[in-house]
PDB file of C-alpha atoms in Angstrom:
ATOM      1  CA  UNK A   1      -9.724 -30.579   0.031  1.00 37.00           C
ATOM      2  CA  UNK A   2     -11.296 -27.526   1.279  1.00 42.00           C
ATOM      3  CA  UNK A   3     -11.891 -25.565  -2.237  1.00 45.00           C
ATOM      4  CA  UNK A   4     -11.748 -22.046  -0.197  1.00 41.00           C
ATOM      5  CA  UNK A   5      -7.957 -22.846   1.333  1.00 42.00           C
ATOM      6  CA  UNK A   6      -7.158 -22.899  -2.861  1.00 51.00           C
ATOM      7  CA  UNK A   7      -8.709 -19.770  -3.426  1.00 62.00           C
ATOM      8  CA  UNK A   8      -6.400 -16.415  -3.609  1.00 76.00           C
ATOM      9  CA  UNK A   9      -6.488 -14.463  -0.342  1.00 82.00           C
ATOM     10  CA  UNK A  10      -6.737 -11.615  -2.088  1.00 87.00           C
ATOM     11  CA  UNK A  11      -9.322  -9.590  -4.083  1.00 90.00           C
ATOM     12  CA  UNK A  12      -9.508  -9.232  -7.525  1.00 87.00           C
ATOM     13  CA  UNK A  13      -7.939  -6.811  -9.162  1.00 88.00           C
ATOM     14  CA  UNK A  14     -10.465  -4.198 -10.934  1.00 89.00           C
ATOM     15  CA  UNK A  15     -11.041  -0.514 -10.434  1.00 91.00           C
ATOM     16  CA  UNK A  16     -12.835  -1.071  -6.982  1.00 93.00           C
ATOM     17  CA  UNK A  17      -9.664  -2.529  -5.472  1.00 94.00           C
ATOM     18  CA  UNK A  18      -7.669   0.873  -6.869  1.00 94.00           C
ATOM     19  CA  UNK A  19     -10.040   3.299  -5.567  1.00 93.00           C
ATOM     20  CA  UNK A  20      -9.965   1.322  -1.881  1.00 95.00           C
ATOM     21  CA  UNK A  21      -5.807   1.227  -2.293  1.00 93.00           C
ATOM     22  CA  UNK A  22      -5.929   5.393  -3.299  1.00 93.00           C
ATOM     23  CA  UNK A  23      -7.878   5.674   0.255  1.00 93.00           C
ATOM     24  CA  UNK A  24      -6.408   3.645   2.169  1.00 93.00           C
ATOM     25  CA  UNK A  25      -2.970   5.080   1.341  1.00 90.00           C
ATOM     26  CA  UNK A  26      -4.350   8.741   1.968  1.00 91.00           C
ATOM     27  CA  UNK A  27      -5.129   7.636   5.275  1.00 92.00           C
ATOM     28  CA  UNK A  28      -2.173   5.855   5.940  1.00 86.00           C
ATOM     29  CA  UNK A  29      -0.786   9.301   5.559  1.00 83.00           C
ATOM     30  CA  UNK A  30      -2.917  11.591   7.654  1.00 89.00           C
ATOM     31  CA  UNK A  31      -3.344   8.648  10.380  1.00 89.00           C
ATOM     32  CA  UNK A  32       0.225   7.672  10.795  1.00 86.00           C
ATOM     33  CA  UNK A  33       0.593  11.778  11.395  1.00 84.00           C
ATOM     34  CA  UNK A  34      -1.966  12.076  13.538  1.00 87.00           C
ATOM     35  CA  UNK A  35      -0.358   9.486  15.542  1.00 87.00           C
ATOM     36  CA  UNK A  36       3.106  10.914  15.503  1.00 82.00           C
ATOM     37  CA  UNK A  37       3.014  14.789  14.632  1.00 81.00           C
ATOM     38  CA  UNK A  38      -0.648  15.604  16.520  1.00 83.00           C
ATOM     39  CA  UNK A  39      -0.446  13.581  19.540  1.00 87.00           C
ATOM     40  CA  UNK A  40       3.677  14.512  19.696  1.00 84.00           C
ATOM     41  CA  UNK A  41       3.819  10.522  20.012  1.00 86.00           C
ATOM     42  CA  UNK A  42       6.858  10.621  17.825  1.00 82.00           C
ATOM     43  CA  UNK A  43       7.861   8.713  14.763  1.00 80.00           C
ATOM     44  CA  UNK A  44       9.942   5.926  16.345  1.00 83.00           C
ATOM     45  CA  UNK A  45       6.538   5.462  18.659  1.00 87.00           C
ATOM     46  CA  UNK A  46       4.373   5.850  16.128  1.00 83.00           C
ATOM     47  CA  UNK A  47       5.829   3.203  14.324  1.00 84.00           C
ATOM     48  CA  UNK A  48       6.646   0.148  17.163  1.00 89.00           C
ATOM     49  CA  UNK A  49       2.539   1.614  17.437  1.00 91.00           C
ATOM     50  CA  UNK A  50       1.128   0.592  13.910  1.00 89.00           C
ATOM     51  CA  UNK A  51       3.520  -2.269  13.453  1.00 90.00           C
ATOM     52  CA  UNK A  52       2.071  -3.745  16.137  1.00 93.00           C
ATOM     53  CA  UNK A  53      -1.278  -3.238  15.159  1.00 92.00           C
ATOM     54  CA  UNK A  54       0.152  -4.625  11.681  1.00 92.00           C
ATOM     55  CA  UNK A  55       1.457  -7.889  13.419  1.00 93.00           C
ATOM     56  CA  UNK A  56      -1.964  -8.783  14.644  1.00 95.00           C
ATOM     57  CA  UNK A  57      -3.531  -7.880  11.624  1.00 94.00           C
ATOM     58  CA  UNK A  58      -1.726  -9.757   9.364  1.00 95.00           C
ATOM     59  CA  UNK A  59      -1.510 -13.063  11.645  1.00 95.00           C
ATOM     60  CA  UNK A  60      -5.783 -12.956  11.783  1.00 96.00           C
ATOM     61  CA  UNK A  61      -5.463 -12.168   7.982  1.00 94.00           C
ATOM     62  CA  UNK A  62      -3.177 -15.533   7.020  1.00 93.00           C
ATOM     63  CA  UNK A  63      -4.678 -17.589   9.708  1.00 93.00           C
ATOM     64  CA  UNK A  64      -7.993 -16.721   7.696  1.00 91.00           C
ATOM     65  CA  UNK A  65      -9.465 -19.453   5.659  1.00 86.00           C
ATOM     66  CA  UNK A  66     -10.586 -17.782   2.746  1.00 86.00           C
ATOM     67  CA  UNK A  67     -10.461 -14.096   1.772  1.00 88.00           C
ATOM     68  CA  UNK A  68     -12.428 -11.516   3.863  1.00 91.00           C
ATOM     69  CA  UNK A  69     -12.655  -7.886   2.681  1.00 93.00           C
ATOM     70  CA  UNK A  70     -12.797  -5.742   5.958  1.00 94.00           C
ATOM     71  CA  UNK A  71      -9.741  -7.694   7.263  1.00 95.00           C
ATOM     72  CA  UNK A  72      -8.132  -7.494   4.388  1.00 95.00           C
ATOM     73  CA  UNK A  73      -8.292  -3.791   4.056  1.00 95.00           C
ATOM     74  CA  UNK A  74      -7.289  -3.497   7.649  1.00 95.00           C
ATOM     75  CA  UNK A  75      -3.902  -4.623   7.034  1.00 95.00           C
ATOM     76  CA  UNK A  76      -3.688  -2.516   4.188  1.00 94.00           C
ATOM     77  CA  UNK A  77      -4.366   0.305   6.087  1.00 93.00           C
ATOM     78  CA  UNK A  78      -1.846  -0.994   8.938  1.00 92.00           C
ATOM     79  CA  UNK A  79       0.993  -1.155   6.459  1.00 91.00           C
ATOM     80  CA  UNK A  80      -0.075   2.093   5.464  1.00 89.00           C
ATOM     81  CA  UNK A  81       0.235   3.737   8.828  1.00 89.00           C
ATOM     82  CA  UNK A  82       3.436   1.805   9.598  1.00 87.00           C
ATOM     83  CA  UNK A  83       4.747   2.906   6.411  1.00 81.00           C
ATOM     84  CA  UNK A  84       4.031   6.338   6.927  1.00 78.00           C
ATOM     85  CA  UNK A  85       5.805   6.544  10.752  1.00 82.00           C
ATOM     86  CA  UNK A  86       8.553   3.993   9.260  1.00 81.00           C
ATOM     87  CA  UNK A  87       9.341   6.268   6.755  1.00 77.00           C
ATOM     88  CA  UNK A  88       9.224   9.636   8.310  1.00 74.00           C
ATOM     89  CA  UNK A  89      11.778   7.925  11.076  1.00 78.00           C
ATOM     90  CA  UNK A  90      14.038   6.732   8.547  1.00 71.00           C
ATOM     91  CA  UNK A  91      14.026   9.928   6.401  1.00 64.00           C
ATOM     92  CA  UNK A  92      14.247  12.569   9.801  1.00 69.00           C
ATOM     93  CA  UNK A  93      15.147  10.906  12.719  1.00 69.00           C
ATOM     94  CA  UNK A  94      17.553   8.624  11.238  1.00 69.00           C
ATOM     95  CA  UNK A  95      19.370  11.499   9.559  1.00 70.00           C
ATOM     96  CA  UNK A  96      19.633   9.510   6.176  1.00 72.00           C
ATOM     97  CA  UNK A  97      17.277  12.155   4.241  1.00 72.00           C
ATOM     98  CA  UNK A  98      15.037  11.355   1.324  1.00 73.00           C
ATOM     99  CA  UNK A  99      17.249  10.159  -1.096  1.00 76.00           C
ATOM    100  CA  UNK A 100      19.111   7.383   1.946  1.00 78.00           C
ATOM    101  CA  UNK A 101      15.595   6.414   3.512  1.00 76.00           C
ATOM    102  CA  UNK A 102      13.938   5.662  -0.395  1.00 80.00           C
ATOM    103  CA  UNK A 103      17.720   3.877  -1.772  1.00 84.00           C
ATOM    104  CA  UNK A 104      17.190   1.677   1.559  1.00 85.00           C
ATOM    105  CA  UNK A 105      13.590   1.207   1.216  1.00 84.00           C
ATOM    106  CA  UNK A 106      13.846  -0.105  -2.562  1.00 89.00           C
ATOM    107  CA  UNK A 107      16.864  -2.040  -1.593  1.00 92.00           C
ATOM    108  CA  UNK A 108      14.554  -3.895   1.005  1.00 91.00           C
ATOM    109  CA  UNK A 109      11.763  -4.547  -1.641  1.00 91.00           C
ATOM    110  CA  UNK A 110      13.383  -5.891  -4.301  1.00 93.00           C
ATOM    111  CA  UNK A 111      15.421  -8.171  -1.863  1.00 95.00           C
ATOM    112  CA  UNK A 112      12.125  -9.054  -0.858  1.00 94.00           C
ATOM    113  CA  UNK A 113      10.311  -9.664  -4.004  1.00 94.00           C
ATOM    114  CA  UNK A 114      13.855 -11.599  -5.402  1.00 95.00           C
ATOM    115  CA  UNK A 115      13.475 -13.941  -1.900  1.00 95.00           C
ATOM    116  CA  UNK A 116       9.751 -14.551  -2.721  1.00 94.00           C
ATOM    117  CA  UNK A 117      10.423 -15.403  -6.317  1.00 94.00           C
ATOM    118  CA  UNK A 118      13.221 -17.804  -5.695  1.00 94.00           C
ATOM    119  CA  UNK A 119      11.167 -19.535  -3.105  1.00 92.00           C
ATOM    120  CA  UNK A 120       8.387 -19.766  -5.001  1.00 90.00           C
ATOM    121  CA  UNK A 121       8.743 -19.207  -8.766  1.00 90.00           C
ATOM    122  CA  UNK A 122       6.381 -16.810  -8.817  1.00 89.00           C
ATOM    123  CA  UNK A 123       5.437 -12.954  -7.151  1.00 91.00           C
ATOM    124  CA  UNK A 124       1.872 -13.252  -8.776  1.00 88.00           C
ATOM    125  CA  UNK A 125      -0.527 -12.041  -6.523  1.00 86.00           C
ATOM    126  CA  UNK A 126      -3.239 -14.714  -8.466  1.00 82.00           C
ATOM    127  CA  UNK A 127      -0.801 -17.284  -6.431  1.00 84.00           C
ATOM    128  CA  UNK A 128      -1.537 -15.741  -2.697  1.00 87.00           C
ATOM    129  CA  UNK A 129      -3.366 -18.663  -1.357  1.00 81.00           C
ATOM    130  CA  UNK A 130      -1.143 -20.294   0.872  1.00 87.00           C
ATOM    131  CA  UNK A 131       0.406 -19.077   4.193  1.00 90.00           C
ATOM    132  CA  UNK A 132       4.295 -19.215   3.276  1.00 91.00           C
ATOM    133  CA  UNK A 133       3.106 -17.043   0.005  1.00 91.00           C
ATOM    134  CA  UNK A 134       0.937 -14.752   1.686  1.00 93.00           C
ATOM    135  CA  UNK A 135       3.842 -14.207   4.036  1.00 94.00           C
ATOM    136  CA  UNK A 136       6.072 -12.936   1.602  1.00 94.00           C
ATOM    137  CA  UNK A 137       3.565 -10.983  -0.140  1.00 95.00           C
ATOM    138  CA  UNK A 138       2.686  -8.887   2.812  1.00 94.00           C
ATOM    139  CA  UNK A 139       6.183  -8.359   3.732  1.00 93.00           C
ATOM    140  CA  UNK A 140       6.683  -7.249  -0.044  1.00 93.00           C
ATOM    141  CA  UNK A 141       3.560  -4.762   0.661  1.00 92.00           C
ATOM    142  CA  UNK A 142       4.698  -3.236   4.081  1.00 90.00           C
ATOM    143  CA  UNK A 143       8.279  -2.295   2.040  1.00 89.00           C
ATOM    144  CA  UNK A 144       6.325  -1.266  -0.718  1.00 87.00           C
ATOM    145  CA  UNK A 145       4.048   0.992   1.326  1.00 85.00           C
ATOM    146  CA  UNK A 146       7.172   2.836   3.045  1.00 84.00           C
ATOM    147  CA  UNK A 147       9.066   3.655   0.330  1.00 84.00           C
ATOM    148  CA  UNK A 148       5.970   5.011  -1.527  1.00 79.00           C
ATOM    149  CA  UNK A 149       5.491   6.843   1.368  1.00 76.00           C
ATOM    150  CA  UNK A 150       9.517   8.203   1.442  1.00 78.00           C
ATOM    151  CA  UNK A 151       8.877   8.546  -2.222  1.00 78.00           C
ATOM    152  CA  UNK A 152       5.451  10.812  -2.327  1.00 75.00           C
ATOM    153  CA  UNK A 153       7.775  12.847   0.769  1.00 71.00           C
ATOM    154  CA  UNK A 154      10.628  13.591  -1.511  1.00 75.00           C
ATOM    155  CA  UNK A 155       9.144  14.806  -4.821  1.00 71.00           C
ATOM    156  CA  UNK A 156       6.498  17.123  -2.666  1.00 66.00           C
ATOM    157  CA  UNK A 157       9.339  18.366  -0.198  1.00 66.00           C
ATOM    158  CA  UNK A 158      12.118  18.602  -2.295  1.00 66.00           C
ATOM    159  CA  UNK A 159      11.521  19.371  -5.749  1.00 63.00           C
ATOM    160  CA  UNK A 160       9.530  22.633  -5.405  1.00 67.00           C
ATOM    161  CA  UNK A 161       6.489  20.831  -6.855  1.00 69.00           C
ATOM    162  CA  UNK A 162       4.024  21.223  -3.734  1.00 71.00           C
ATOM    163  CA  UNK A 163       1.485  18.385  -2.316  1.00 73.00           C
ATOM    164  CA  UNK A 164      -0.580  19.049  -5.673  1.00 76.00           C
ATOM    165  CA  UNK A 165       2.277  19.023  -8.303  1.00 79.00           C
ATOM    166  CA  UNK A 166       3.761  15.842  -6.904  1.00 76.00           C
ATOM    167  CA  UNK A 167       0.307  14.202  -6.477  1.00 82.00           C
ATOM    168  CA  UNK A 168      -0.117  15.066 -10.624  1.00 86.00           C
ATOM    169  CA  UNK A 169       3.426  13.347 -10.933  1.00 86.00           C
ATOM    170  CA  UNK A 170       2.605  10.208  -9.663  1.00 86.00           C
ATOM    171  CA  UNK A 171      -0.819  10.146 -11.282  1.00 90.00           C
ATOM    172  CA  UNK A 172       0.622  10.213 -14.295  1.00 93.00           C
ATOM    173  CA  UNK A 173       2.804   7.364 -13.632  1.00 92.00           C
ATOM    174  CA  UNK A 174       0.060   5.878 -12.831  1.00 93.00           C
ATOM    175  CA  UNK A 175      -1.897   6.803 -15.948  1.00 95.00           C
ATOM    176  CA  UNK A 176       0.920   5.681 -18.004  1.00 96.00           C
ATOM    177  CA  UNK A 177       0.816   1.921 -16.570  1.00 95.00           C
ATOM    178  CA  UNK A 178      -2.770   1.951 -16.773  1.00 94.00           C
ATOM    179  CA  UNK A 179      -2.192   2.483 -20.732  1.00 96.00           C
ATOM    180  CA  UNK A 180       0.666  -0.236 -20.789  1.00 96.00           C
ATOM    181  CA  UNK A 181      -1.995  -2.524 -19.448  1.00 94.00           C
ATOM    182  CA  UNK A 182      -4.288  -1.910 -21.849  1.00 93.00           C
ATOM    183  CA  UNK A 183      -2.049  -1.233 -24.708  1.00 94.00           C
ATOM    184  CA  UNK A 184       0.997  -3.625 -24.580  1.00 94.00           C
ATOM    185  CA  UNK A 185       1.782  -7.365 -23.804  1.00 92.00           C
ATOM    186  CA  UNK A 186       4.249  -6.166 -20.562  1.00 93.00           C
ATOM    187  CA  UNK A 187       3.990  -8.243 -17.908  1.00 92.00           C
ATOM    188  CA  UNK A 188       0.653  -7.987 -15.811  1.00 90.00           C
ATOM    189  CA  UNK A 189       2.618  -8.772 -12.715  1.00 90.00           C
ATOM    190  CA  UNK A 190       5.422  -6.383 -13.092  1.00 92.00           C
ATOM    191  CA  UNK A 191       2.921  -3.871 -13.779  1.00 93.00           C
ATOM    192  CA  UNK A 192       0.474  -4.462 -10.493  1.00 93.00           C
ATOM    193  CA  UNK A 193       3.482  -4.162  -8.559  1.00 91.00           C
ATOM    194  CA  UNK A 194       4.939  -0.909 -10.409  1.00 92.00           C
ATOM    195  CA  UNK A 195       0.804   0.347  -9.895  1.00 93.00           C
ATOM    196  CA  UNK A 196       0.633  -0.477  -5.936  1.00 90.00           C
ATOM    197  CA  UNK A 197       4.060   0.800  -5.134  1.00 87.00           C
ATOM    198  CA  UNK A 198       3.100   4.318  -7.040  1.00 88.00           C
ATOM    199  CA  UNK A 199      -0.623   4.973  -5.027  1.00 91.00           C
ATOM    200  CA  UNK A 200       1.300   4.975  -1.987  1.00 85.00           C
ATOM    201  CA  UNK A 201       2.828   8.242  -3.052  1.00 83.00           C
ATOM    202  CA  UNK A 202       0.100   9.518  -4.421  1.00 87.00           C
ATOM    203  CA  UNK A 203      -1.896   8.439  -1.081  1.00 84.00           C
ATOM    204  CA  UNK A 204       0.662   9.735   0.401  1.00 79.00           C
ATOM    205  CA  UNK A 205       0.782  13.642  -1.582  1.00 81.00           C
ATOM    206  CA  UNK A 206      -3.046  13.613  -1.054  1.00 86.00           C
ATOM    207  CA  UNK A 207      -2.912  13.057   3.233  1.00 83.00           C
ATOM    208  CA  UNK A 208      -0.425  15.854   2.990  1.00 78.00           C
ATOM    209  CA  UNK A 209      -2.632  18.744   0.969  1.00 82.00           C
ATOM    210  CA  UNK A 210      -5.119  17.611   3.421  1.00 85.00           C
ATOM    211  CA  UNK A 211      -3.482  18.131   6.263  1.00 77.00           C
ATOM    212  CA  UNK A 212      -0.390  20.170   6.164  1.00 77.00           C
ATOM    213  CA  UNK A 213      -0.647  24.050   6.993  1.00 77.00           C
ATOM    214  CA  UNK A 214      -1.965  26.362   4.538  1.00 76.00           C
ATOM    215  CA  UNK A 215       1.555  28.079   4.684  1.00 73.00           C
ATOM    216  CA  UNK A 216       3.021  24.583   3.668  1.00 70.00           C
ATOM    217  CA  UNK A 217       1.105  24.690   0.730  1.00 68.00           C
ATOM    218  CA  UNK A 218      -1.846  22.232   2.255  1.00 75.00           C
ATOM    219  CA  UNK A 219      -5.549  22.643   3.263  1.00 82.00           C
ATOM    220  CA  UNK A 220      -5.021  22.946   6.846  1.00 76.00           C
ATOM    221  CA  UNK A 221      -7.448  20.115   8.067  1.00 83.00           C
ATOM    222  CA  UNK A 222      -7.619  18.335  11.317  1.00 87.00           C
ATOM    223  CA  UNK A 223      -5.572  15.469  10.640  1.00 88.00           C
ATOM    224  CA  UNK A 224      -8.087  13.200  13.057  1.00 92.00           C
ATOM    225  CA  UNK A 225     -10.895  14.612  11.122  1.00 91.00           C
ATOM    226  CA  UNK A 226      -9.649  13.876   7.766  1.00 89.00           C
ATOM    227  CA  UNK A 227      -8.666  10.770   9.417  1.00 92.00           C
ATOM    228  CA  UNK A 228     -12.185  10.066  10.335  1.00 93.00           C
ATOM    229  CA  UNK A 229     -13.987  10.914   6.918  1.00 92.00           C
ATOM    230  CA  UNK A 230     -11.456   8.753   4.948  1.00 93.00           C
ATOM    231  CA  UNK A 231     -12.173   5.746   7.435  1.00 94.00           C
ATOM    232  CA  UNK A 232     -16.149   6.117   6.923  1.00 95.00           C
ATOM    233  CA  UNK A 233     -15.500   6.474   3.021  1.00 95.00           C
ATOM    234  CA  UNK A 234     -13.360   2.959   2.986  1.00 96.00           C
ATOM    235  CA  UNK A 235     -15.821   1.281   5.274  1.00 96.00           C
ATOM    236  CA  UNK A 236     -18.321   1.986   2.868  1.00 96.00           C
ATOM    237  CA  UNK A 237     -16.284   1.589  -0.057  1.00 95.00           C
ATOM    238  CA  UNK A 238     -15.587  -2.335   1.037  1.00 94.00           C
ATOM    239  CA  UNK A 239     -19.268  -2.456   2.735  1.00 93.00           C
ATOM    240  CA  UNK A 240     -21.482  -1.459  -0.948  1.00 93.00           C
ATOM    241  CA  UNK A 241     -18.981  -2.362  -3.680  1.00 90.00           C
ATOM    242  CA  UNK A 242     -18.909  -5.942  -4.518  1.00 83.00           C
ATOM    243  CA  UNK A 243     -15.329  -7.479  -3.928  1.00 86.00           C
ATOM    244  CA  UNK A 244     -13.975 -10.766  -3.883  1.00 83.00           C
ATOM    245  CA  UNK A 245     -11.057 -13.551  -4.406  1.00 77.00           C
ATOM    246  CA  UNK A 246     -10.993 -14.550  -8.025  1.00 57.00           C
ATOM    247  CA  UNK A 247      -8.826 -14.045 -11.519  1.00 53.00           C
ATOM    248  CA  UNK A 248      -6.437 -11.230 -10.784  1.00 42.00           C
ATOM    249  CA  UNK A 249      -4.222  -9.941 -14.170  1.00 39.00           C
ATOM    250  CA  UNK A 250      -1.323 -12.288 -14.784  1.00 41.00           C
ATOM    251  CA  UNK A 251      -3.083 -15.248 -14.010  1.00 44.00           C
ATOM    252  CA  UNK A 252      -1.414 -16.896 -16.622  1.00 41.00           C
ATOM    253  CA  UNK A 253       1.564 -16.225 -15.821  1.00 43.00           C
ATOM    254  CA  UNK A 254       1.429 -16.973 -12.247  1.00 41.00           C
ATOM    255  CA  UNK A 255       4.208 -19.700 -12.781  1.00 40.00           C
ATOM    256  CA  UNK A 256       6.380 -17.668 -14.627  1.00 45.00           C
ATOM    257  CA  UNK A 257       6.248 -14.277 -12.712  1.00 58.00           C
TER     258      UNK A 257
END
């Protein structure tokens, strides 16, 4: 048997892979608006747009034989996007509002994560090695991805915190699982997934001081330029720092969770 095809699809989970998913969520956020607010696209364009470019990615991604970094990122970044336009349709154009467009999006997840765990005893992502798994798990991440992005939209819009405040709120979160990681026996699993869902908003917090108007309370930049520089910055990211397939957190309780 081919050793690689056992092998997750997915890198290992260190500091590396955090740093890449903080980016890449950022410029989920200023890409998917360049797309639909700069070029007047649209978000219901925007979106058929990036989940297209999602579809492709994620077919070359599980057709794959063994874990590639650059492709992986690149469907990272295309549920980012997708999540971003996805989002903003459901929340504006869709008339549901914040609290309707996140309710629906968490709805989606957890019926997603519940439908991968029945099928397969396990939402692990030490277990993403196999197409029908891999399948689930990057549905699970496109949901994920949206309603972090409907999430990062509602505490900056709506609860007079601003792009920075809400970015500090969802840092801490973040800070706070990084301690129960270090600091208590909770699951691993449960707490990766709690982790990824959370940088989305804070991705998401970040593209918007970056790009909204100064009167909005951002910095004003060119959203294809900030687009750009993040791009360059991943690229290299995934290019110098060493990544690859191996023991992610929760490995031993793969069957279990």
């Amino acid at each position: 048997m081919d050793r690689d095809i056992d092998r997750s699809k997915v890198p290992e989970v260190t500091l590396v892979f955090w740093i890449i998913k903080i980016l890449a969520t950022t410029l989920g956020e200023t890409g998917g608006d360049a797309v639909s607010m700069s070029m007047n696209l649209g978000y219901a364009v925007g979106s058929f747009i990036f989940i297209g470019i999602f579809a492709v990615a994620v077919v070359a991604q599980i057709s794959a034989k063994k874990f590639h970094p650059f492709l992986y990122w690149l469907v990272v970044i295309a549920t980012t996007t997708a999540g971003t336009t996805t989002a903003d349709f459901a929340d504006r154009s869709l008339g549901i509002g914040y609290p309707g467009g996140a309710g629906l999006l968490f709805v989606l997840l957890m019926a997603s994560l519940a439908i991968w765990y029945r099928s397969a005893g396990s939402i692990s992502v030490n277990t993403v090695s196999t197409p029908p798994i891999e399948t689930f798990y990057w549905v699970a991440i496109l949901f994920s991805q949206t309603l972090g992005t409907a999430l990062g939209d509602w505490m900056a819009d709506t609860n007079d915190l601003g792009y920075e405040g809400g970015a500090l709120v969802f840092a801490g979160g973040l800070a706070l699982i990084a301690a129960a990681y270090f600091f208590t026996g909770i699951s691993r699993t449960l707490l990766f997934w709690a982790a990824f869902i959370l940088t989305r908003p804070l991705g998401a917090t970040l593209g918007d001081l970056l790009d909204k108007p100064l009167d909005d309370g951002g910095l004003a930049f060119s959203r294809f330029y900030a687009s750009a520089i993040l791009a360059a910055v991943i690229i290299a990211c995934v290019a110098l720092l060493p990544q690859r397939a191996g023991t992610h957190p929760g490995k031993a309780e793969a069957t279990h969770i």
